[in-house]
Amino acid sequence: MKAKDYFDKIASYYDKWYLTPIGRYVDETEKDQVFSLWQTKKGLVLDLGCGTGNYTVELIKRQIKVVGLDASFSMLLLARKKLSSACLVQADALVLPFKDNIFEGVLSITLFEFLSSPEEVLKEVYRVLKPRGEVVIGTMNTFSLWFFFKRLKTLFTETAYRYARFYTINQLKKLLKQAGFKNIKTSGVIYLPAFIPPILIPLAQRLDRKWANTGFKHFAAFVLIRGERP
């Protein structure tokens, strides 16, 4: 089974995790960190790998014009229910169906883990960005307690992580530099494993605030990188 087929399969219950205490904590913490890096306030942006529209909704709340793109038709059907008038496109990230220099920014959250050719996708991202346009990418980190245990789980049951390739911050930096991006910044959040009891969420939040932009970010479950097209 390919990653796309797996996400088509789980689309109907994908968003339910965000309703759990740990899911709400992760979603809120990741969004806070994403939008601490994200700078685009106007113009057209691309939510690359938009899934069910979690970040597409957030961008629209911030009064940003956005196009959501995903390979999974089932995920886009759910996004459409949340976003009746938004522009949603089914397409492969390897061949973006857009003109050159059209977007002010590209946001891509938990997509790159499931790409077979991230270098080629970054070439496409670079192409569709305007000069001085930004890209912000959020991925799962190789060096984290969270994904150490998630990997173990894939030995016994099928999860999305079976199809994922995790990255380190340094690997993400290398990818962006090779693609030609400049002014690169990084950060990371989510330090405790997924099975922590809700009573420890306030502790987790304190660690996120304290460590997001320190050397500890190399051990966060969710790592972020921002770059600009010169």
Short mmCIF file of N, CA and C in Angstrom, two decimals, residues 12 49 54 61 71 75 84 89 127 155 159 169 173 175-176 183 191 200 218 228:
data_model
loop_
_atom_site.label_atom_id
_atom_site.label_comp_id
_atom_site.label_asym_id
_atom_site.label_seq_id
_atom_site.Cartn_x
_atom_site.Cartn_y
_atom_site.Cartn_z
N SER A 12 -11.71 9.14 6.92
CA SER A 12 -12.97 9.33 7.63
C SER A 12 -12.79 9.54 9.12
N GLY A 49 -0.01 19.71 0.65
CA GLY A 49 -0.31 18.54 1.47
C GLY A 49 -1.32 18.91 2.54
N ASN A 54 -6.71 21.23 7.95
CA ASN A 54 -6.42 21.77 9.28
C ASN A 54 -5.71 23.13 9.21
N LYS A 61 -8.52 31.83 8.60
CA LYS A 61 -8.86 32.59 9.81
C LYS A 61 -7.97 33.83 9.93
N ALA A 71 -2.81 15.01 -2.58
CA ALA A 71 -2.95 13.90 -3.53
C ALA A 71 -4.14 13.02 -3.20
N MET A 75 -9.22 12.81 1.52
CA MET A 75 -8.87 13.88 2.46
C MET A 75 -9.47 15.21 1.99
N SER A 84 -16.20 25.39 2.33
CA SER A 84 -17.12 25.27 1.20
C SER A 84 -16.71 26.11 0.00
N VAL A 89 -7.26 21.62 -4.55
CA VAL A 89 -6.78 20.99 -5.77
C VAL A 89 -6.22 19.61 -5.45
N ARG A 127 10.00 26.99 -7.69
CA ARG A 127 9.49 27.52 -8.96
C ARG A 127 8.24 28.35 -8.78
N LEU A 155 5.67 -2.11 14.08
CA LEU A 155 6.03 -3.52 14.02
C LEU A 155 4.83 -4.42 14.26
N THR A 159 0.22 1.80 10.75
CA THR A 159 0.00 3.20 11.05
C THR A 159 0.61 4.04 9.93
N ILE A 169 16.83 18.02 11.76
CA ILE A 169 16.91 19.43 11.37
C ILE A 169 18.03 19.65 10.37
N LYS A 173 17.84 21.27 6.62
CA LYS A 173 18.68 22.40 6.21
C LYS A 173 19.39 22.09 4.89
N LEU A 175 18.53 20.00 2.53
CA LEU A 175 17.58 19.98 1.43
C LEU A 175 17.24 21.39 0.95
N LEU A 176 16.99 22.29 1.89
CA LEU A 176 16.62 23.65 1.50
C LEU A 176 17.79 24.39 0.87
N ASN A 183 18.34 32.42 4.14
CA ASN A 183 17.78 32.93 5.40
C ASN A 183 17.03 31.84 6.16
N TYR A 191 8.18 17.33 23.12
CA TYR A 191 9.35 16.62 23.62
C TYR A 191 9.04 15.31 24.34
N LEU A 200 0.23 15.59 32.57
CA LEU A 200 1.57 16.07 32.26
C LEU A 200 1.61 17.07 31.10
N HIS A 218 16.66 19.84 18.45
CA HIS A 218 17.11 18.68 17.67
C HIS A 218 16.49 17.37 18.17
N GLU A 228 13.74 31.25 2.45
CA GLU A 228 13.24 32.23 1.49
C GLU A 228 13.84 31.98 0.12
#
